[in-house]
Coordinates of C-alpha atoms in Angstrom, one line a residue:
M175 CA -40.8 -40.4 -7.6
Q176 CA -41.8 -37.3 -5.6
G177 CA -40.1 -34.7 -7.5
L178 CA -37.2 -33.5 -9.7
L179 CA -34.7 -30.5 -9.2
S180 CA -32.6 -29.1 -11.1
S181 CA -30.0 -26.1 -10.6
G182 CA -26.6 -24.3 -10.8
H183 CA -25.4 -25.7 -7.6
P184 CA -26.0 -28.9 -4.9
L185 CA -27.2 -26.5 -2.3
I186 CA -30.1 -25.1 -4.6
S187 CA -31.1 -28.4 -5.8
E188 CA -30.9 -29.9 -2.0
A189 CA -33.1 -26.9 -0.5
G190 CA -36.0 -27.6 -2.9
A191 CA -35.9 -31.7 -2.4
D192 CA -36.1 -30.9 1.3
I193 CA -39.1 -29.1 0.7
L194 CA -40.7 -31.9 -1.5
R195 CA -39.4 -34.6 1.3
A196 CA -41.0 -32.3 3.6
G197 CA -44.5 -32.4 2.1
G198 CA -44.4 -29.1 -0.4
N199 CA -45.3 -29.2 -4.1
A200 CA -43.0 -27.7 -6.7
F201 CA -44.1 -24.2 -6.3
D202 CA -42.9 -24.7 -2.8
A203 CA -39.7 -26.4 -3.9
V204 CA -38.8 -23.9 -6.7
V205 CA -39.2 -20.6 -4.5
A206 CA -37.4 -22.5 -1.7
A207 CA -34.2 -23.1 -4.4
A208 CA -34.6 -19.8 -5.6
F209 CA -34.4 -17.9 -2.0
T210 CA -31.2 -20.0 -1.5
S211 CA -29.7 -19.1 -4.9
T212 CA -30.0 -15.8 -3.9
F213 CA -26.9 -16.6 -1.4
V214 CA -25.3 -19.5 -3.4
E215 CA -24.8 -17.5 -6.5
P216 CA -24.2 -13.9 -5.2
T217 CA -23.5 -12.7 -8.8
M218 CA -26.1 -14.4 -10.7
A219 CA -29.1 -13.6 -8.4
S220 CA -30.3 -11.1 -5.6
L221 CA -33.8 -10.7 -3.9
A222 CA -33.3 -7.3 -5.0
G223 CA -32.9 -7.9 -9.0
A224 CA -36.0 -9.3 -11.5
G225 CA -37.0 -13.1 -13.4
F226 CA -39.9 -14.9 -14.4
V227 CA -41.6 -18.8 -12.9
L228 CA -43.5 -20.1 -15.5
A229 CA -45.8 -22.6 -13.7
R230 CA -48.2 -25.5 -14.7
T231 CA -50.5 -27.0 -12.2
S232 CA -51.6 -30.0 -11.9
A233 CA -55.0 -29.2 -12.8
G234 CA -53.7 -27.6 -16.0
E235 CA -53.5 -23.9 -15.4
E236 CA -50.9 -22.4 -16.9
I237 CA -48.8 -18.9 -15.5
L238 CA -46.2 -16.8 -16.2
F239 CA -45.3 -14.8 -13.4
D240 CA -43.9 -11.4 -14.5
F241 CA -41.6 -9.7 -11.8
I242 CA -39.3 -8.2 -14.0
A243 CA -37.6 -5.0 -12.8
A244 CA -39.6 -1.6 -13.5
A245 CA -37.9 2.1 -14.5
P246 CA -38.0 4.0 -11.1
G247 CA -38.8 7.5 -9.9
R248 CA -42.4 7.8 -8.6
A249 CA -43.2 10.2 -7.0
H250 CA -39.2 11.4 -7.0
P251 CA -39.2 14.8 -5.6
G252 CA -36.7 16.2 -8.2
L253 CA -34.8 13.7 -10.4
P254 CA -31.4 14.9 -10.1
D255 CA -29.8 15.8 -13.6
D256 CA -27.3 13.7 -15.1
G257 CA -23.7 15.2 -13.3
D258 CA -25.7 14.5 -10.1
R259 CA -26.5 11.1 -10.3
D260 CA -24.8 8.1 -9.3
F261 CA -24.2 6.4 -12.3
Y262 CA -21.1 5.3 -13.8
A263 CA -18.9 3.0 -16.0
V264 CA -16.7 0.9 -15.0
D265 CA -14.7 -2.0 -17.1
I266 CA -15.3 -5.7 -16.3
L267 CA -12.7 -8.3 -17.9
F268 CA -13.5 -11.2 -19.8
G269 CA -11.0 -12.7 -20.1
D270 CA -8.6 -10.2 -21.7
I271 CA -11.2 -8.5 -23.1
P272 CA -12.8 -5.3 -21.2
Q273 CA -16.6 -4.8 -21.6
E274 CA -18.1 -1.4 -20.1
F275 CA -20.9 -1.8 -17.3
T276 CA -22.8 1.0 -15.6
I277 CA -23.5 1.1 -12.0
G278 CA -24.1 3.4 -9.1
L279 CA -27.7 4.2 -7.2
A280 CA -28.9 5.6 -10.7
S281 CA -28.4 2.2 -12.0
A282 CA -31.0 0.2 -9.9
A283 CA -34.0 -0.7 -11.2
V284 CA -37.2 -1.4 -9.0
P285 CA -36.5 -4.6 -8.1
G286 CA -39.1 -8.0 -8.3
T287 CA -37.4 -11.1 -7.1
L288 CA -38.5 -10.6 -3.7
K289 CA -42.1 -9.8 -4.0
G290 CA -42.5 -12.5 -7.4
L291 CA -41.0 -15.3 -4.8
V292 CA -43.7 -14.5 -2.2
H293 CA -46.6 -13.5 -4.8
V294 CA -45.6 -17.0 -6.1
H295 CA -45.6 -19.1 -2.9
R296 CA -49.1 -17.3 -1.6
R297 CA -50.6 -18.3 -4.8
L298 CA -49.3 -22.1 -5.7
G299 CA -47.6 -22.8 -2.7
R300 CA -49.0 -25.2 0.4
L301 CA -46.3 -24.8 3.1
P302 CA -46.0 -22.3 5.9
L303 CA -43.4 -19.3 4.1
A304 CA -41.4 -19.7 7.2
E305 CA -40.9 -23.4 6.1
V306 CA -39.8 -22.4 2.6
V307 CA -37.3 -20.0 3.4
A308 CA -35.6 -22.2 6.2
P309 CA -33.4 -23.9 3.6
A310 CA -31.6 -20.5 2.4
I311 CA -31.7 -19.1 6.2
A312 CA -29.4 -22.5 7.2
A313 CA -27.5 -21.5 4.2
A314 CA -26.9 -18.2 4.9
R315 CA -26.0 -19.0 8.4
A316 CA -23.8 -21.7 8.2
G317 CA -22.1 -20.8 4.9
T318 CA -21.3 -22.3 1.5
V319 CA -17.7 -23.6 0.2
I320 CA -17.4 -21.1 -2.8
T321 CA -16.6 -22.9 -6.1
S322 CA -14.1 -22.2 -8.6
F323 CA -17.0 -20.8 -10.9
V324 CA -18.1 -18.6 -8.1
S325 CA -15.0 -17.5 -7.3
D326 CA -14.6 -16.7 -11.4
S327 CA -17.7 -14.7 -11.3
L328 CA -16.7 -12.9 -8.2
Q329 CA -13.8 -11.9 -10.1
L330 CA -15.5 -10.8 -12.9
M331 CA -17.6 -8.3 -11.0
F332 CA -14.5 -7.4 -8.5
P333 CA -14.9 -3.4 -9.8
V334 CA -18.6 -3.8 -8.6
L335 CA -17.8 -5.4 -5.3
R336 CA -14.7 -3.0 -4.6
D337 CA -17.1 0.1 -5.0
S338 CA -19.2 -0.9 -2.5
P339 CA -18.3 -1.3 1.6
A340 CA -20.7 -4.1 2.1
G341 CA -19.7 -6.1 -1.3
T342 CA -16.2 -6.1 -0.1
A343 CA -16.9 -7.3 4.0
L344 CA -18.9 -9.7 2.1
F345 CA -16.9 -11.2 -0.8
L346 CA -13.5 -9.8 -0.7
D347 CA -10.2 -10.4 2.0
D348 CA -7.3 -8.1 1.5
G349 CA -8.2 -6.4 -1.8
K350 CA -9.2 -9.9 -3.3
V351 CA -12.4 -11.9 -4.3
L352 CA -12.5 -15.0 -2.0
P353 CA -11.2 -18.3 -3.6
A354 CA -12.3 -21.5 -4.1
G355 CA -12.6 -23.1 -0.7
R356 CA -13.2 -20.3 1.3
L357 CA -16.2 -20.6 3.2
H358 CA -18.5 -17.7 2.7
R359 CA -21.7 -16.4 5.2
N360 CA -24.4 -14.1 4.9
P361 CA -25.4 -13.4 8.2
G362 CA -27.5 -10.2 7.6
M363 CA -29.7 -12.2 4.4
A364 CA -30.2 -14.9 7.0
D365 CA -31.7 -12.3 9.6
F366 CA -33.5 -10.2 6.8
L367 CA -35.5 -13.5 6.0
E368 CA -36.0 -14.9 9.5
S369 CA -38.1 -12.1 9.6
L370 CA -39.5 -12.5 6.2
P371 CA -42.9 -14.7 7.3
G372 CA -44.0 -11.9 9.8
D373 CA -43.7 -9.3 7.5
P374 CA -43.8 -10.7 3.9
R375 CA -43.6 -7.3 2.3
G376 CA -39.8 -7.5 2.9
F377 CA -38.6 -4.1 1.9
Y378 CA -41.2 -2.7 -0.2
A379 CA -42.8 -1.5 2.5
G380 CA -41.9 -0.3 6.1
D381 CA -38.6 0.9 7.5
H382 CA -36.5 -1.2 5.1
A383 CA -38.5 1.1 2.1
E384 CA -37.7 4.1 3.9
T385 CA -33.8 3.7 3.9
I386 CA -33.5 2.4 0.6
E387 CA -35.3 6.1 -0.6
R388 CA -33.3 8.0 2.1
D389 CA -29.8 6.4 0.2
M390 CA -31.1 7.0 -3.3
L391 CA -32.4 10.6 -2.8
E392 CA -29.1 11.3 -0.6
G393 CA -27.0 9.6 -3.2
G394 CA -28.0 10.6 -6.6
G395 CA -30.5 7.6 -7.3
L396 CA -33.8 7.6 -8.6
M397 CA -35.4 5.0 -6.4
T398 CA -38.6 5.9 -4.3
R399 CA -40.7 4.5 -1.5
A400 CA -43.9 5.3 -4.3
D401 CA -42.1 2.9 -6.6
L402 CA -41.7 0.0 -4.2
E403 CA -44.6 0.1 -2.7
Q404 CA -46.3 0.2 -6.4
F405 CA -44.4 -2.7 -8.3
E406 CA -47.1 -5.5 -9.1
V407 CA -46.3 -9.3 -9.9
I408 CA -48.0 -9.6 -13.2
E409 CA -49.8 -13.2 -14.2
R410 CA -49.5 -13.2 -17.8
R411 CA -50.7 -15.9 -20.5
P412 CA -47.9 -17.9 -21.4
L413 CA -46.7 -17.8 -25.3
S414 CA -48.0 -21.2 -27.0
V415 CA -46.5 -22.7 -29.7
D416 CA -47.2 -26.3 -31.6
Y417 CA -43.9 -28.0 -32.3
R418 CA -44.4 -31.3 -34.7
G419 CA -47.3 -32.7 -32.5
R420 CA -46.2 -30.7 -28.9
R421 CA -47.1 -27.8 -27.5
V422 CA -43.8 -25.4 -26.2
L423 CA -44.9 -22.8 -23.5
T424 CA -42.4 -20.1 -22.8
N425 CA -42.0 -16.3 -21.5
P426 CA -44.3 -14.1 -23.7
P427 CA -44.4 -10.6 -24.8
P428 CA -43.3 -7.8 -23.7
A429 CA -40.2 -10.1 -23.0
L430 CA -38.3 -11.2 -25.7
G431 CA -36.6 -14.3 -25.6
G432 CA -39.6 -16.9 -25.5
S433 CA -40.9 -15.4 -29.1
L434 CA -37.0 -15.6 -30.7
M435 CA -36.9 -18.5 -29.6
A436 CA -40.2 -20.1 -30.4
L437 CA -39.7 -18.2 -33.9
R438 CA -36.2 -20.7 -34.1
L439 CA -38.2 -23.8 -33.6
L440 CA -40.8 -22.8 -36.2
L441 CA -38.2 -22.3 -38.9
Q442 CA -36.4 -25.4 -38.3
E443 CA -40.0 -27.1 -38.5
E444 CA -39.7 -26.9 -42.1
T445 CA -37.1 -29.5 -42.1
D446 CA -38.1 -32.9 -41.4
L447 CA -35.4 -34.1 -38.5
S448 CA -37.5 -37.9 -38.0
R449 CA -34.5 -40.0 -39.5
C450 CA -31.4 -37.2 -38.2
A451 CA -28.9 -38.0 -35.8
W452 CA -27.3 -35.6 -33.4
G453 CA -24.5 -34.1 -35.5
S454 CA -25.6 -35.4 -39.0
R455 CA -25.1 -32.6 -42.0
A456 CA -28.8 -32.4 -42.2
H457 CA -29.2 -32.0 -38.2
V458 CA -26.2 -29.1 -37.8
T459 CA -27.1 -26.8 -41.2
A460 CA -31.2 -26.6 -40.1
T461 CA -29.8 -25.6 -37.1
A462 CA -27.4 -23.2 -38.2
R463 CA -30.1 -22.0 -40.6
A464 CA -33.1 -21.4 -37.9
L465 CA -30.3 -20.0 -35.7
E466 CA -29.4 -17.3 -38.9
Q467 CA -32.8 -16.5 -40.2
A468 CA -34.0 -15.5 -36.8
V469 CA -31.3 -13.1 -36.4
R470 CA -32.1 -11.7 -40.1
L471 CA -35.5 -11.7 -40.0
R472 CA -35.1 -9.6 -36.3
G473 CA -33.0 -7.5 -37.9
G474 CA -35.0 -6.5 -40.4
E475 CA -32.5 -7.7 -43.4
A476 CA -35.3 -10.5 -44.5
V477 CA -38.9 -10.6 -44.6
P478 CA -41.0 -13.5 -43.2
R479 CA -43.0 -15.2 -45.6
D480 CA -45.2 -17.1 -43.1
P481 CA -47.9 -15.2 -41.1
A482 CA -46.9 -17.4 -37.5
H483 CA -43.5 -15.9 -37.7
A484 CA -44.5 -12.3 -38.2
E485 CA -46.6 -12.6 -35.8
L486 CA -44.1 -13.9 -33.4
L487 CA -41.6 -11.0 -34.7
E488 CA -44.2 -8.3 -33.6
G489 CA -42.5 -5.4 -30.9
I490 CA -39.1 -7.4 -30.7
H491 CA -37.3 -5.3 -33.3
A492 CA -35.1 -4.1 -30.8
P493 CA -31.1 -4.1 -30.5
L494 CA -29.9 -7.4 -29.4
I495 CA -29.7 -7.5 -25.6
H496 CA -26.0 -8.7 -24.6
A497 CA -24.9 -6.4 -21.4
V498 CA -26.4 -8.4 -18.4
H499 CA -24.2 -10.6 -17.3
G500 CA -25.7 -12.4 -14.1
T501 CA -28.5 -14.8 -14.6
T502 CA -29.7 -18.2 -13.3
H503 CA -32.0 -20.9 -13.8
L504 CA -33.3 -23.5 -12.1
N505 CA -36.7 -26.1 -12.0
A506 CA -38.9 -28.5 -10.2
S507 CA -41.5 -31.0 -10.5
D508 CA -43.5 -33.3 -8.1
A509 CA -45.3 -36.2 -7.8
E510 CA -49.0 -34.8 -8.5
G511 CA -47.9 -33.5 -11.8
N512 CA -46.9 -29.7 -10.8
V513 CA -43.9 -28.3 -12.7
A514 CA -42.2 -24.8 -12.4
A515 CA -39.0 -23.1 -14.3
L516 CA -37.8 -20.1 -12.9
S517 CA -35.2 -17.7 -14.4
M518 CA -33.8 -14.2 -12.4
S519 CA -30.7 -12.1 -12.6
N520 CA -29.6 -9.5 -11.2
G521 CA -27.4 -8.0 -14.1
S522 CA -23.5 -7.0 -13.3
G523 CA -25.1 -5.7 -9.7
S524 CA -25.3 -1.6 -8.9
S525 CA -22.8 -1.8 -6.1
Y526 CA -25.9 -1.0 -3.6
F527 CA -26.2 -3.5 -1.1
L528 CA -29.5 -2.4 1.3
P529 CA -27.9 -1.7 4.9
G530 CA -27.5 -4.8 7.4
T531 CA -29.1 -6.9 4.9
G532 CA -26.6 -8.4 2.5
I533 CA -28.7 -7.8 -0.2
H534 CA -27.3 -6.8 -3.9
F535 CA -29.4 -4.4 -5.8
N536 CA -29.5 -4.8 -9.9
N537 CA -28.3 -2.5 -12.5
M538 CA -30.7 -2.9 -14.7
M539 CA -31.1 1.1 -15.3
G540 CA -27.6 1.5 -16.7
E541 CA -27.6 -1.4 -19.0
G542 CA -28.2 0.8 -22.3
D543 CA -29.3 -2.6 -24.5
L544 CA -32.1 -3.3 -22.0
H545 CA -33.5 -0.1 -22.9
P546 CA -34.1 0.0 -26.8
A547 CA -35.3 3.6 -26.9
G548 CA -32.7 5.0 -25.0
L549 CA -31.7 5.1 -21.4
D550 CA -34.0 8.2 -20.1
A551 CA -36.9 7.2 -22.2
S552 CA -38.4 5.2 -19.7
E553 CA -41.2 6.1 -17.6
P554 CA -41.8 5.3 -13.9
G555 CA -43.2 1.7 -13.6
D556 CA -41.9 0.5 -17.4
R557 CA -40.6 -3.2 -17.2
V558 CA -37.2 -3.3 -18.8
A559 CA -36.6 -5.8 -21.5
S560 CA -35.5 -9.5 -21.4
M561 CA -34.3 -12.4 -22.9
M562 CA -35.2 -14.6 -20.3
S563 CA -37.0 -17.6 -21.6
P564 CA -38.2 -20.1 -19.4
T565 CA -39.9 -22.8 -21.0
L566 CA -42.0 -25.8 -20.5
L567 CA -42.8 -28.8 -23.1
L568 CA -45.8 -30.4 -23.3
E569 CA -47.7 -33.7 -25.1
G570 CA -51.3 -33.8 -24.9
D571 CA -51.6 -32.8 -21.3
Q572 CA -48.4 -33.9 -19.8
V573 CA -45.7 -31.9 -19.1
L574 CA -42.4 -33.6 -20.9
A575 CA -39.5 -31.3 -19.8
A576 CA -39.2 -27.8 -17.8
L577 CA -36.0 -25.6 -18.9
G578 CA -34.5 -22.1 -19.1
T579 CA -30.7 -20.8 -18.7
G580 CA -28.9 -17.5 -18.4
G581 CA -26.7 -16.2 -21.0
S582 CA -28.2 -13.0 -22.2
N583 CA -28.8 -13.0 -25.9
R584 CA -27.7 -16.4 -26.6
I585 CA -30.3 -17.5 -24.3
P586 CA -33.1 -18.2 -27.1
S587 CA -30.3 -20.0 -28.8
A588 CA -29.5 -22.6 -26.4
V589 CA -33.1 -23.0 -25.1
F590 CA -34.0 -23.8 -29.2
Q591 CA -31.2 -26.6 -29.2
V592 CA -32.0 -28.0 -26.1
V593 CA -35.5 -28.4 -26.9
S594 CA -34.9 -29.5 -30.3
S595 CA -32.6 -31.8 -29.0
L596 CA -35.1 -33.5 -26.8
L597 CA -38.4 -33.4 -29.2
D598 CA -36.1 -34.1 -32.4
L599 CA -33.3 -36.6 -31.6
G600 CA -34.5 -38.2 -28.9
L601 CA -32.0 -37.4 -26.7
S602 CA -31.7 -38.0 -23.0
P603 CA -31.9 -34.7 -20.5
D604 CA -28.6 -34.7 -19.5
Q605 CA -27.2 -35.4 -23.4
A606 CA -30.0 -32.1 -24.2
S607 CA -28.2 -30.0 -21.6
N608 CA -24.5 -30.9 -22.2
F609 CA -23.7 -31.6 -26.3
P610 CA -22.0 -28.9 -28.0
R611 CA -24.0 -25.8 -29.3
M612 CA -23.8 -23.1 -31.3
H613 CA -24.5 -19.5 -31.9
F614 CA -25.2 -16.9 -35.1
D615 CA -24.1 -13.4 -33.6
G616 CA -25.1 -11.8 -36.4
E617 CA -21.7 -12.2 -38.8
Q618 CA -20.2 -15.5 -37.6
L619 CA -21.9 -19.1 -36.7
Q620 CA -20.2 -19.3 -32.7
I621 CA -19.3 -23.3 -32.1
E622 CA -18.1 -25.6 -29.6
P623 CA -16.2 -28.7 -30.1
G624 CA -17.2 -31.9 -30.3
F625 CA -19.4 -31.7 -33.7
P626 CA -18.5 -34.3 -35.7
A627 CA -15.8 -33.3 -39.0
G628 CA -18.2 -34.1 -41.5
A629 CA -21.1 -31.5 -39.8
M630 CA -18.1 -28.9 -39.3
E631 CA -17.2 -29.7 -43.4
A632 CA -21.0 -29.0 -44.2
L633 CA -21.6 -25.5 -41.7
A634 CA -17.9 -24.3 -43.1
Q635 CA -19.8 -24.4 -46.9
D636 CA -22.3 -21.8 -46.3
W637 CA -21.0 -20.3 -42.9
D638 CA -17.9 -17.8 -41.5
L639 CA -17.2 -20.1 -38.4
S640 CA -15.9 -18.8 -34.9
L641 CA -14.2 -22.0 -33.7
W642 CA -14.2 -22.2 -29.8
P643 CA -11.2 -23.9 -28.1
E644 CA -13.8 -25.7 -25.0
Q645 CA -17.2 -25.6 -24.1
S646 CA -18.2 -22.3 -22.2
L647 CA -20.9 -20.4 -20.3
Y648 CA -21.2 -18.2 -23.1
F649 CA -23.4 -21.0 -24.7
G650 CA -25.9 -21.1 -21.7
G651 CA -26.0 -23.1 -19.0
V652 CA -28.9 -25.6 -19.9
H653 CA -30.9 -26.8 -16.9
V654 CA -33.7 -29.1 -17.5
V655 CA -36.2 -31.7 -15.6
A656 CA -38.2 -34.5 -17.6
P657 CA -41.2 -35.2 -15.1
R658 CA -42.5 -38.3 -17.4
V659 CA -39.0 -40.1 -17.5
G660 CA -37.9 -38.9 -14.2
Q661 CA -34.8 -37.4 -15.6
F662 CA -33.0 -34.2 -15.2
G663 CA -30.0 -32.4 -16.9
G664 CA -27.8 -30.2 -15.4
D665 CA -25.6 -28.2 -17.8
R666 CA -22.0 -28.6 -16.9
R667 CA -21.2 -25.1 -18.3
R668 CA -22.6 -24.0 -15.4
E669 CA -22.1 -26.6 -12.4
G670 CA -25.2 -27.9 -13.0
H671 CA -26.4 -30.0 -10.6
G672 CA -29.7 -32.1 -10.5
I673 CA -31.7 -34.4 -7.5
V674 CA -34.0 -37.4 -8.2
V675 CA -36.5 -36.8 -4.5
E676 CA -37.5 -40.6 -4.3

């Protein structure tokens, strides 16, 4: 076996698999898959978005690559007043429920994805960059058939796409979003990626940076060429916690999600689940208690009794993040023992596309939940908050699994439950990704269908239950690769797909 890939779309997984077959390692593969994702998953990922890669090399090096977006405004000649900023609200319908999102030029944070992917490749990859971006170029040039999931996601983002000529040209036809079954191409992105190996700075310098600054300054935005030139990818030591004799690596502070996921694990560790079956009364009540206690502790409604719990809570008493819509996750491993988990997001998109490239900029300065101290409190260069939690599970020096998900403030809940399913309950990666999950929202226990009747009776004794009629992306889309057993888990809530590369 040469390796494993898991993602939210066959083309993304296949892009990484092709790179492994061509002699690349897991880091080449995850970067190639990520470049392809920015075309295939246009509402979930963008080269002008943000994210993280959690990597462990065959030599045992463990690195969290932080390329989350940053607040703009460096060397701005005169920041526009609130009324002069291109910064406005649109309503996005989730079912029949409208949720307000803020978009416009001033909503765009300094993007990190492009620089992050190039940095990870340069740091740990093996193949030339031209080979690594080739699958994404081919996909964007030839096109891909829009799936039902992507079409539904485009419909959610209709107000954002409608307000941009480039978004309209790429994703709308006669005023409506592209339906499932329609071929979608992005030749501008293909052209941009073809030029990238010759200028790996991309839009962080040169003509593109000048265009971005001009558009921003003339249109009421905040981003400058200095913001782009000075953005740096940060290499951090992953957060490491011991859980039932294994080691869990995840996203460290200042990101929030990894600490909150780890807190749930440590809270659940107080209950012996070694002889429990999935869906038993003991299992579901232990999980629900950990979900609730983490929320109570974070909100200050309870006081941590364990110093390890208190340490995880340091610096994460910010309001819950729930507004960001577009996040995706993918994993790669190879035969040498290299493993990578990548999470990235474009928020809901700002409606600004870099001219001629088909690249949609994020709206992370417009999401109030990402700025706990207020939208105007961030200094240029400050990183925005994030719940993204790429995670690795280890037993000794062997990686058992890599996993992660999108899902806003449900990310820590979803990753926690999948980790527990793998380590406590012995579920397969596919089962762990797809079995029903729950989430405590501060008031109610949200529950997917599929738990046994006895488990539901036990939960109803202590919690106010909100029962969902079907499994939903609300509960995350957790993709997994498990190198030791040579298996993957693709979450069908998120059109999950995996490949075993022989």
